[in-house]
PDB file of C-alpha atoms in Angstrom:
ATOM      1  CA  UNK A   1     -21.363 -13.591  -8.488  1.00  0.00           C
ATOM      2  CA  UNK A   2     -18.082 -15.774  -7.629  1.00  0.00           C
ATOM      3  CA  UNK A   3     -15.362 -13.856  -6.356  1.00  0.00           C
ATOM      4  CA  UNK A   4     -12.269 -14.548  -7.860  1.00  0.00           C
ATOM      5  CA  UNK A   5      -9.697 -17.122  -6.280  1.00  0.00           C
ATOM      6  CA  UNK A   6      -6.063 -16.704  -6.448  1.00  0.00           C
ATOM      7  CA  UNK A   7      -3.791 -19.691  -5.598  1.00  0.00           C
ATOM      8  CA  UNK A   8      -1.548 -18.144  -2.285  1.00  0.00           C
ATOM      9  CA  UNK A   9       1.602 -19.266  -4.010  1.00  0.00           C
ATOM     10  CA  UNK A  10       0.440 -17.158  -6.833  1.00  0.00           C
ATOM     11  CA  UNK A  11      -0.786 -14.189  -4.488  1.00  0.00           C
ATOM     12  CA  UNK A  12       2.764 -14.441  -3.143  1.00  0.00           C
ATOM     13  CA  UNK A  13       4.460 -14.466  -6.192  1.00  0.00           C
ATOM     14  CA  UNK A  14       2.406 -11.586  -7.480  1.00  0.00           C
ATOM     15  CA  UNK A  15       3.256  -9.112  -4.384  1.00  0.00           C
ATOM     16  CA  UNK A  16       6.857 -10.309  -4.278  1.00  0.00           C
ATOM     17  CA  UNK A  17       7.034  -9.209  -8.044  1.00  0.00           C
ATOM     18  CA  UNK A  18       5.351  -5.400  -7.029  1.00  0.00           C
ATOM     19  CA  UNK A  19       7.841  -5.162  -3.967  1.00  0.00           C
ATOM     20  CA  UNK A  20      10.995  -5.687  -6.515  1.00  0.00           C
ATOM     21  CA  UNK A  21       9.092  -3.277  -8.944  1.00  0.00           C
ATOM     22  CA  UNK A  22       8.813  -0.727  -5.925  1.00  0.00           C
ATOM     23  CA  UNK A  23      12.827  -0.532  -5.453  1.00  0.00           C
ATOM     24  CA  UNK A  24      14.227  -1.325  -9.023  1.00  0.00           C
ATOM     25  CA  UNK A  25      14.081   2.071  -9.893  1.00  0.00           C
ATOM     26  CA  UNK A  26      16.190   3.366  -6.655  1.00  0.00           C
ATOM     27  CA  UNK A  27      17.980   0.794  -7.020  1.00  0.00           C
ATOM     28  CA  UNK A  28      19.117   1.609 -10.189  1.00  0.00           C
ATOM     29  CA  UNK A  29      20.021   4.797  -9.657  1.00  0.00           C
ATOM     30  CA  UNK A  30      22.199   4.028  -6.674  1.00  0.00           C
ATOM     31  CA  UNK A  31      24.335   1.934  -9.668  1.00  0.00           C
ATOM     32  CA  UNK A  32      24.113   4.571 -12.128  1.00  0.00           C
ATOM     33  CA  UNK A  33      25.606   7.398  -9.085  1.00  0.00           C
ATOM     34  CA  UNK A  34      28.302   4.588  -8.092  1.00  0.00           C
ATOM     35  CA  UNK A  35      28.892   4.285 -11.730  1.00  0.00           C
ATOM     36  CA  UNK A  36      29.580   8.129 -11.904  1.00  0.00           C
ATOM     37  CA  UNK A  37      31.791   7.987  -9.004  1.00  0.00           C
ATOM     38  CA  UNK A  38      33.998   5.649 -10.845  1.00  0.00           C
ATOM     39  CA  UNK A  39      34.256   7.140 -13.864  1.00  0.00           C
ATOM     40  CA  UNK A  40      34.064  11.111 -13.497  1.00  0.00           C
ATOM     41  CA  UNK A  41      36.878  12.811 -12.238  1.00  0.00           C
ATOM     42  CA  UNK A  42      35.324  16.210 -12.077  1.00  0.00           C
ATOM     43  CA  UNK A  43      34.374  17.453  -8.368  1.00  0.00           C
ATOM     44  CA  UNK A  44      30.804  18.915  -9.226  1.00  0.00           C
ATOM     45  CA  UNK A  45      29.961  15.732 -11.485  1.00  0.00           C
ATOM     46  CA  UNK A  46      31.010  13.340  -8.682  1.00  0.00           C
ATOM     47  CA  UNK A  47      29.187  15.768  -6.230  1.00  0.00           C
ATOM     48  CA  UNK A  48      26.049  14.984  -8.100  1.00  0.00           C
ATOM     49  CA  UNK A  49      26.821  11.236  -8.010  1.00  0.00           C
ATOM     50  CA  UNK A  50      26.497  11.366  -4.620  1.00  0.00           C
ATOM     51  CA  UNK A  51      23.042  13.351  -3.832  1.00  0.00           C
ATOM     52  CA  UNK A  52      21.901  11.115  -6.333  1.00  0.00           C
ATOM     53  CA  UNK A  53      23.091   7.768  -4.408  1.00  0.00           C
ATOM     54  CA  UNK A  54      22.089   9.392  -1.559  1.00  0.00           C
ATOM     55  CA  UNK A  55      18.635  10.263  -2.081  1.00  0.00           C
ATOM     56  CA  UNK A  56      17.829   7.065  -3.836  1.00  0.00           C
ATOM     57  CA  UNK A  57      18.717   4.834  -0.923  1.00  0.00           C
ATOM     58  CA  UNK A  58      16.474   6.679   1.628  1.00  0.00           C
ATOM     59  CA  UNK A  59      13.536   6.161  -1.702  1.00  0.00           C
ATOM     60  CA  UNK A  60      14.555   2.650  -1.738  1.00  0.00           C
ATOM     61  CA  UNK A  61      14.621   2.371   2.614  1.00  0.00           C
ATOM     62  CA  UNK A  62      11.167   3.749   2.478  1.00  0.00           C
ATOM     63  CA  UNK A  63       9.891   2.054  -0.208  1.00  0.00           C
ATOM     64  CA  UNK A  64      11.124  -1.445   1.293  1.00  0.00           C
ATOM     65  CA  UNK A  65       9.897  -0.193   4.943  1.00  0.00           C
ATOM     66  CA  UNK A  66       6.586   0.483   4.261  1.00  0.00           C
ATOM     67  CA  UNK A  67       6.219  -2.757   1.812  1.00  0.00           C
ATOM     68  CA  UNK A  68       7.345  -4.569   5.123  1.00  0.00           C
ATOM     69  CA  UNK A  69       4.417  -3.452   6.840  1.00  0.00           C
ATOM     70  CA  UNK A  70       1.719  -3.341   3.698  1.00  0.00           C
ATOM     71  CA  UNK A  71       2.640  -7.057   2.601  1.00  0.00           C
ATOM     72  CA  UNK A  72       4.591  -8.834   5.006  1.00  0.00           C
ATOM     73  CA  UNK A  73       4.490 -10.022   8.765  1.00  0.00           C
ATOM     74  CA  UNK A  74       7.381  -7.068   9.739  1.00  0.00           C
ATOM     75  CA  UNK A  75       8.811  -9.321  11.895  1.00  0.00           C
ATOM     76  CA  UNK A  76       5.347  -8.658  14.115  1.00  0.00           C
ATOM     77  CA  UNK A  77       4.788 -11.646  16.707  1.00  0.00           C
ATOM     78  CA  UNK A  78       2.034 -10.556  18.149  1.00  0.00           C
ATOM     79  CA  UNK A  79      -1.506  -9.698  16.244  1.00  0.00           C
ATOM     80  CA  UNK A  80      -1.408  -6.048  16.054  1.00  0.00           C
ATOM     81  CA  UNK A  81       0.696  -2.777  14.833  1.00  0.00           C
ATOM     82  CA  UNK A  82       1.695   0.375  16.218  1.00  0.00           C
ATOM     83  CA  UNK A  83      -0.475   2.675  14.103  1.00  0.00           C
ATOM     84  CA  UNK A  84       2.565   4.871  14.618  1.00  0.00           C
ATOM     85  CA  UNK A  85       4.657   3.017  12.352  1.00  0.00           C
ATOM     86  CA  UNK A  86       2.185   3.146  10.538  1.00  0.00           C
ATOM     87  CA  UNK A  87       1.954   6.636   9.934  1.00  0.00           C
ATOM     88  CA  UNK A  88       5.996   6.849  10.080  1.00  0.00           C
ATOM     89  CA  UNK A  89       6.666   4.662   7.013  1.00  0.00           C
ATOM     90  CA  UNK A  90       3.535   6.179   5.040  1.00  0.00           C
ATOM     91  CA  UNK A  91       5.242   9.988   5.500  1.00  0.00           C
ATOM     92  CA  UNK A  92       8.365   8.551   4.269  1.00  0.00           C
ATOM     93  CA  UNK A  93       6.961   7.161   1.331  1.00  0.00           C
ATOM     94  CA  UNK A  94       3.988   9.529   0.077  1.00  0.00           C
ATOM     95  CA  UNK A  95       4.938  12.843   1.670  1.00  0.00           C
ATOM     96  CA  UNK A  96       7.137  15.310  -0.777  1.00  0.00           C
ATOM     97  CA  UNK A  97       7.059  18.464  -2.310  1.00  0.00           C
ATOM     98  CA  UNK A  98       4.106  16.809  -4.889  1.00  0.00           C
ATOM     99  CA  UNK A  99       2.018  15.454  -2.286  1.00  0.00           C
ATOM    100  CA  UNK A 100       1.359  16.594   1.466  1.00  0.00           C
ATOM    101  CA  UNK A 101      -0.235  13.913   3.964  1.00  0.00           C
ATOM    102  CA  UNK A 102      -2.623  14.936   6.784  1.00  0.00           C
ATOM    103  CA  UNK A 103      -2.962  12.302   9.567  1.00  0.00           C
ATOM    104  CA  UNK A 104      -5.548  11.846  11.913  1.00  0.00           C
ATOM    105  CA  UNK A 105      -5.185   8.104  13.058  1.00  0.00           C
ATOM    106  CA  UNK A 106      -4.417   8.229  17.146  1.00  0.00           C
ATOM    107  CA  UNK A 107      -1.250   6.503  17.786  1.00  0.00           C
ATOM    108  CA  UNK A 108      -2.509   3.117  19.473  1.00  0.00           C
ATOM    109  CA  UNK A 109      -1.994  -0.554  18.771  1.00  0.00           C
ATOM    110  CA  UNK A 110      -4.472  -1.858  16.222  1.00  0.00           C
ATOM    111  CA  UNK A 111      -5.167  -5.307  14.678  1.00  0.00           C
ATOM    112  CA  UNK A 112      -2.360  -6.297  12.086  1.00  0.00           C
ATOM    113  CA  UNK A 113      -5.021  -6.538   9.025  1.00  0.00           C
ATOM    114  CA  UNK A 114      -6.329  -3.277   9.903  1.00  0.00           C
ATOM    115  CA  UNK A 115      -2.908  -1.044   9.565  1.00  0.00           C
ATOM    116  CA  UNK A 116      -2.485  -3.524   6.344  1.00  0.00           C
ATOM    117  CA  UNK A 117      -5.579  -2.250   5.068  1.00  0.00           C
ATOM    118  CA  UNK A 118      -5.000   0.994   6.039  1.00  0.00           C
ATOM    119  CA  UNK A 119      -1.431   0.977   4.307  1.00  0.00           C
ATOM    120  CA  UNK A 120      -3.056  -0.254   1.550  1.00  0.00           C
ATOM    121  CA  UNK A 121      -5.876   1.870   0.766  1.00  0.00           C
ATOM    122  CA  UNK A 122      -2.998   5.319   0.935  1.00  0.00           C
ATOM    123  CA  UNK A 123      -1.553   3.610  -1.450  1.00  0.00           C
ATOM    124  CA  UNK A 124      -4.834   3.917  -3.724  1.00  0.00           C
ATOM    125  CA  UNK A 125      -5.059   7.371  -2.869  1.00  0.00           C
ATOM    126  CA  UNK A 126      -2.019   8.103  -3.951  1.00  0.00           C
ATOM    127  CA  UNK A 127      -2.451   6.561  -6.983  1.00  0.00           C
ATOM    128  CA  UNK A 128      -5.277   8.918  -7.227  1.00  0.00           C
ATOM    129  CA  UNK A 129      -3.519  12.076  -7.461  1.00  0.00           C
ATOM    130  CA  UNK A 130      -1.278  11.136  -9.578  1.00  0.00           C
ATOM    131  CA  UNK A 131      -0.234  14.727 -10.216  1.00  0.00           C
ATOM    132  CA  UNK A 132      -0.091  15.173  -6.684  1.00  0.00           C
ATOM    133  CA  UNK A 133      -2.319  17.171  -3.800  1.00  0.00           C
ATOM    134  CA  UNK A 134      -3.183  16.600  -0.483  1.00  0.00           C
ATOM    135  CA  UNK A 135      -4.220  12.938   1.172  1.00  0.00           C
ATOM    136  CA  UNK A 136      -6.128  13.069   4.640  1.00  0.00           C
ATOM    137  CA  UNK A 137      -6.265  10.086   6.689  1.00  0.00           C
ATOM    138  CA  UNK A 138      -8.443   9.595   9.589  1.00  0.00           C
ATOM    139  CA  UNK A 139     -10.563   7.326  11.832  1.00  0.00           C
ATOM    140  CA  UNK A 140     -13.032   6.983  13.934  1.00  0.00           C
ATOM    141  CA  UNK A 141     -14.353   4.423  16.607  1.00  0.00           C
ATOM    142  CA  UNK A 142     -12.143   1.788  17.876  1.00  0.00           C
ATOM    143  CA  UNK A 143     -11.782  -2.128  18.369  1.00  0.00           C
ATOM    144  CA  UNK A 144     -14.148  -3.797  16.414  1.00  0.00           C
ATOM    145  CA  UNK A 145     -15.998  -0.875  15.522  1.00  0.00           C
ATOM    146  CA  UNK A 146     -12.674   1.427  13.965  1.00  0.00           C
ATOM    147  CA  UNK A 147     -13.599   2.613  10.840  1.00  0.00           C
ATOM    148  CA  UNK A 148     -10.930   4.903   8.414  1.00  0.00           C
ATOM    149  CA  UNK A 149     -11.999   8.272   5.870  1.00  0.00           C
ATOM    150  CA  UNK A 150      -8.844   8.992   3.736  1.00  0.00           C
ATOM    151  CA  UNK A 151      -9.716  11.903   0.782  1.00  0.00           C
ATOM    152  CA  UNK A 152      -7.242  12.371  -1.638  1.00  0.00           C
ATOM    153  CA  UNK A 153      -7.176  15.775  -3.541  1.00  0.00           C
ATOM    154  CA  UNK A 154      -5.785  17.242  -5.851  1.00  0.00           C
ATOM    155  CA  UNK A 155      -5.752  17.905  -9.765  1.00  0.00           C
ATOM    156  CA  UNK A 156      -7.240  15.532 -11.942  1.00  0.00           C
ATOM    157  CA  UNK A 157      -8.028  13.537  -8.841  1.00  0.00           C
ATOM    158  CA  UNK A 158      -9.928   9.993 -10.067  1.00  0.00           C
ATOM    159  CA  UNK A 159      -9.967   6.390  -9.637  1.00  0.00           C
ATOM    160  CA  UNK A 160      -9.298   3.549 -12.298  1.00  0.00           C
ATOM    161  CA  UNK A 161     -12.444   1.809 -13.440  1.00  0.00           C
ATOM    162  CA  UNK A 162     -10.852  -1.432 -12.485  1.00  0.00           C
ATOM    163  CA  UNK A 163     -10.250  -0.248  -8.850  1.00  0.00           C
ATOM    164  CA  UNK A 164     -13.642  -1.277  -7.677  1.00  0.00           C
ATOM    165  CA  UNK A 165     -13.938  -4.615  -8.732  1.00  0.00           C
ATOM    166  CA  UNK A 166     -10.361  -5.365  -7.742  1.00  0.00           C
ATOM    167  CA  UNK A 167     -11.482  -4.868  -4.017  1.00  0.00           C
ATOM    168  CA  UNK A 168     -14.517  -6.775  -4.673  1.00  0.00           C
ATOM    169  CA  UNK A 169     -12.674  -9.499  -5.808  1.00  0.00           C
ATOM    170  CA  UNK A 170     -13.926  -9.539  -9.036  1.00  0.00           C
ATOM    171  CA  UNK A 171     -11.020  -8.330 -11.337  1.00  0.00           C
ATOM    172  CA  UNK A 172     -11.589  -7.477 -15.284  1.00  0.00           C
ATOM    173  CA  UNK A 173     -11.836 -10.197 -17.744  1.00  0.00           C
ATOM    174  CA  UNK A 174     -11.112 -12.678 -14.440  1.00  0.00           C
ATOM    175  CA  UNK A 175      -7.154 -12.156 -14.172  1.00  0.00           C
ATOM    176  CA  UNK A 176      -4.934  -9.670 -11.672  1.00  0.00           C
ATOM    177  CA  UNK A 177      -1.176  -9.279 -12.980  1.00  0.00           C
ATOM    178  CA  UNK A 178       1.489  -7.761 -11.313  1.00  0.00           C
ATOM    179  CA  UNK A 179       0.068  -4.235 -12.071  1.00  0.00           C
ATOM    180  CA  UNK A 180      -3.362  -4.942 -10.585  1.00  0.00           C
ATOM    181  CA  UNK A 181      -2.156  -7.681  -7.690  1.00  0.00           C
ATOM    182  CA  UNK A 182      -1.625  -4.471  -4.765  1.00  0.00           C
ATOM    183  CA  UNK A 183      -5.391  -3.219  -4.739  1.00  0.00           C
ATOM    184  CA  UNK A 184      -6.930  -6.884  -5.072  1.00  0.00           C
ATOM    185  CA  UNK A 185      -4.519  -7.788  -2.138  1.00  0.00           C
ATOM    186  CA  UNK A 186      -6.329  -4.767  -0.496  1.00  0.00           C
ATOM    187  CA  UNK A 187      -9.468  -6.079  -1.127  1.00  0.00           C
ATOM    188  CA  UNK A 188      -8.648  -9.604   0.574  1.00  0.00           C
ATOM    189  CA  UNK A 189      -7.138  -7.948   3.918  1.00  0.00           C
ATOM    190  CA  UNK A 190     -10.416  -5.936   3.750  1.00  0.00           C
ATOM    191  CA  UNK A 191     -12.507  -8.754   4.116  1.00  0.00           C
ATOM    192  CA  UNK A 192      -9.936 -10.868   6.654  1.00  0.00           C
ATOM    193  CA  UNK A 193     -10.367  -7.899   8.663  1.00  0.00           C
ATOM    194  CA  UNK A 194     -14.302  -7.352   8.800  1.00  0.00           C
ATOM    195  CA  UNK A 195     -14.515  -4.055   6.767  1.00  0.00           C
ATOM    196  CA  UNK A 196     -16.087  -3.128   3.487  1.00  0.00           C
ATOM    197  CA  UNK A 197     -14.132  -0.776   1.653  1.00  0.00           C
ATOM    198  CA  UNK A 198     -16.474   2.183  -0.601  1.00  0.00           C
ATOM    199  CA  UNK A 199     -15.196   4.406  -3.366  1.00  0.00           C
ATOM    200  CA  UNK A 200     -16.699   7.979  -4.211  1.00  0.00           C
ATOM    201  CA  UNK A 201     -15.164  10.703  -6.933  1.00  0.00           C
ATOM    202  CA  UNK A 202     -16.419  13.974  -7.238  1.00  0.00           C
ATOM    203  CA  UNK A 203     -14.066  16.663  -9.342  1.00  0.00           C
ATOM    204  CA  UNK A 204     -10.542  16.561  -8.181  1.00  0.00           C
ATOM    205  CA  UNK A 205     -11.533  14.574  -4.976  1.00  0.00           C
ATOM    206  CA  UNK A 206     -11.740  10.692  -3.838  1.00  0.00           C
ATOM    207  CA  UNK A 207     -13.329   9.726  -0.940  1.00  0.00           C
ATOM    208  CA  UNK A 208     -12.353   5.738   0.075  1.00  0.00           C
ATOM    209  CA  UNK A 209     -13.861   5.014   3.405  1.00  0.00           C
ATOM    210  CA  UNK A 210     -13.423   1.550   5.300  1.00  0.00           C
ATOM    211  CA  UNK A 211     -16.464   0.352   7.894  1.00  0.00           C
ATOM    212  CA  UNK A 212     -17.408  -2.522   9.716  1.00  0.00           C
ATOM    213  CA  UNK A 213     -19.150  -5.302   7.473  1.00  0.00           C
ATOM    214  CA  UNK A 214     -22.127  -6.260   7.929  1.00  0.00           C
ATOM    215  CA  UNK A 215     -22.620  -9.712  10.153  1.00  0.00           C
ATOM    216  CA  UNK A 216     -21.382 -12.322   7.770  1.00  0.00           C
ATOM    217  CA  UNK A 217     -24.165 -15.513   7.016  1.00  0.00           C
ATOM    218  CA  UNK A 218     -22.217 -19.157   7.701  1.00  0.00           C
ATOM    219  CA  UNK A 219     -21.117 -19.479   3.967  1.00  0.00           C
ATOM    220  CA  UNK A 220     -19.258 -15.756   4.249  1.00  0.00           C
ATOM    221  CA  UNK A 221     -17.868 -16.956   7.930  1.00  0.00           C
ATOM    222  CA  UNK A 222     -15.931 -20.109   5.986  1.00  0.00           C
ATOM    223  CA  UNK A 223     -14.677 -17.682   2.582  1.00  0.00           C
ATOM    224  CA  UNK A 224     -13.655 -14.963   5.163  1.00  0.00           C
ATOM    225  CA  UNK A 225     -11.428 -18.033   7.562  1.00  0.00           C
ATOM    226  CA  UNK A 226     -10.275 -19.343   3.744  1.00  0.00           C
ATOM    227  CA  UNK A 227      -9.107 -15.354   2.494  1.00  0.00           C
ATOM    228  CA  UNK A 228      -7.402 -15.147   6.015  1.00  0.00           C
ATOM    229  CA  UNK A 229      -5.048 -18.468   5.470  1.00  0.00           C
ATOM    230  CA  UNK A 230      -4.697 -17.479   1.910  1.00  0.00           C
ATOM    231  CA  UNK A 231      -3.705 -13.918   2.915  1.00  0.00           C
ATOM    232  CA  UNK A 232      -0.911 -15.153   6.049  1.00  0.00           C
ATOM    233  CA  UNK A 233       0.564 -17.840   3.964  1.00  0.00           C
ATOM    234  CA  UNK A 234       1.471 -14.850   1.121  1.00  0.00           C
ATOM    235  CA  UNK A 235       2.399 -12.653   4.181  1.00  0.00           C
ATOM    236  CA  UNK A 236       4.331 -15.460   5.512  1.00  0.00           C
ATOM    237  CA  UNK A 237       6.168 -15.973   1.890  1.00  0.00           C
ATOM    238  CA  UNK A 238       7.388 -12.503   1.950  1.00  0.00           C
ATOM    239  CA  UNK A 239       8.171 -12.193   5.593  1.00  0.00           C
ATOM    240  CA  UNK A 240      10.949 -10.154   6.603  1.00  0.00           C
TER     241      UNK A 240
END
């Protein structure tokens, strides 16, 4: 079956439009608080104002810092990430009283596409508790061979039927919106970066595991070299 082919200007558009989704709603609160603070006179009121400013620009920071890193180049000249930052902006953004985030990836620097990836598919498993839980991360080998295990459990724990075919590349009814653009963007750094990505429920627990590919035939060789231009030039639109 033919994969589905998104035009990179579109891609970019597509991920720019889920970043500004990301903060709007931080964002927004920081102008409600600052609205409060210009309005209310009373000392607990404005007091309140100001948690609330205060707590929605550190969601916004983290929201925007690990986008940087899941979408764009970071400001990265070289061709890998420190799996470090990695882990840094992904406790920022996932770990609160709801959820609780277990990491096992050694701090070392890995290929760019790989953190991407890896960024990318916590984001899934997020998604997959969405009453919260616990999300384990981990990985094992190294190089070419690194391979990642994140479980996500918790309550409810499942994945959306349209999750699969989005990292296939094979999206429902043959379009990806703005909702839908984050996990088929997942699917393309998967396959830039030489690893098939696998999905597994049981009840109230999601298994996604990442492993090396199998050797690609001459035809795969030239659709993974075209997903990797199509997948910089979006990086490159967004870069920070």
């Amino acid at each position: 079956m033919t994969k589905f082919a998104l035009d990179s200007l579109d891609l970019a558009a597509l991920l720019s439009s889920r970043v500004c989704h990301d903060v709007i709603s931080p964002v927004g609160a920081i102008v409600n608080g600052l609205e409060v603070l210009e309005e209310e006179k009373d000392a607990e009121m404005r007091g309140h104002a100001l948690a609330l400013i205060k707590s929605s620009a550190a969601e916004a920071s983290a929201r925007l810092q690990f986008c940087r890193l899941a979408f764009g180049a970071a400001g990265s000249k070289g061709a890998e990430i420190d799996t470090g930052d990695a882990e840094h902006v992904t406790r920022q953004l996932l770990a609160d009283e709801r959820t609780k985030l277990e990491w096992g990836v050694p701090r070392v620097l890995m290929s760019k596409n790989k953190v991407k990836l890896l960024l990318n598919l916590c984001l899934i498993a997020d998604a997959a508790i969405p009453r919260g839980g616990v999300i384990s991360v981990a990985s094992t080998g190294s190089g070419d061979e690194i391979a990642f295990t994140l479980d996500a459990k918790g309550v409810n724990a499942r994945i959306a039927a349209a999750i699969p075919g989005l990292l296939a590349g094979l999206p429902e009814d043959g379009v990806v919106d703005a909702r839908a653009i984050q996990v088929y963007y997942a699917g393309l750094v998967a396959q830039a970066a030489g690893l098939d990505v696998e999905i597994s429920a049981q009840s109230e627990h999601v298994t996604i595991t990442a492993r090396p590919a199998a050797a690609p035939t001459a035809h795969e060789n030239d659709a993974q070299a075209e997903t990797e231009a199509q997948t910089e030039k979006a990086q490159a639109a967004i870069r920070a």
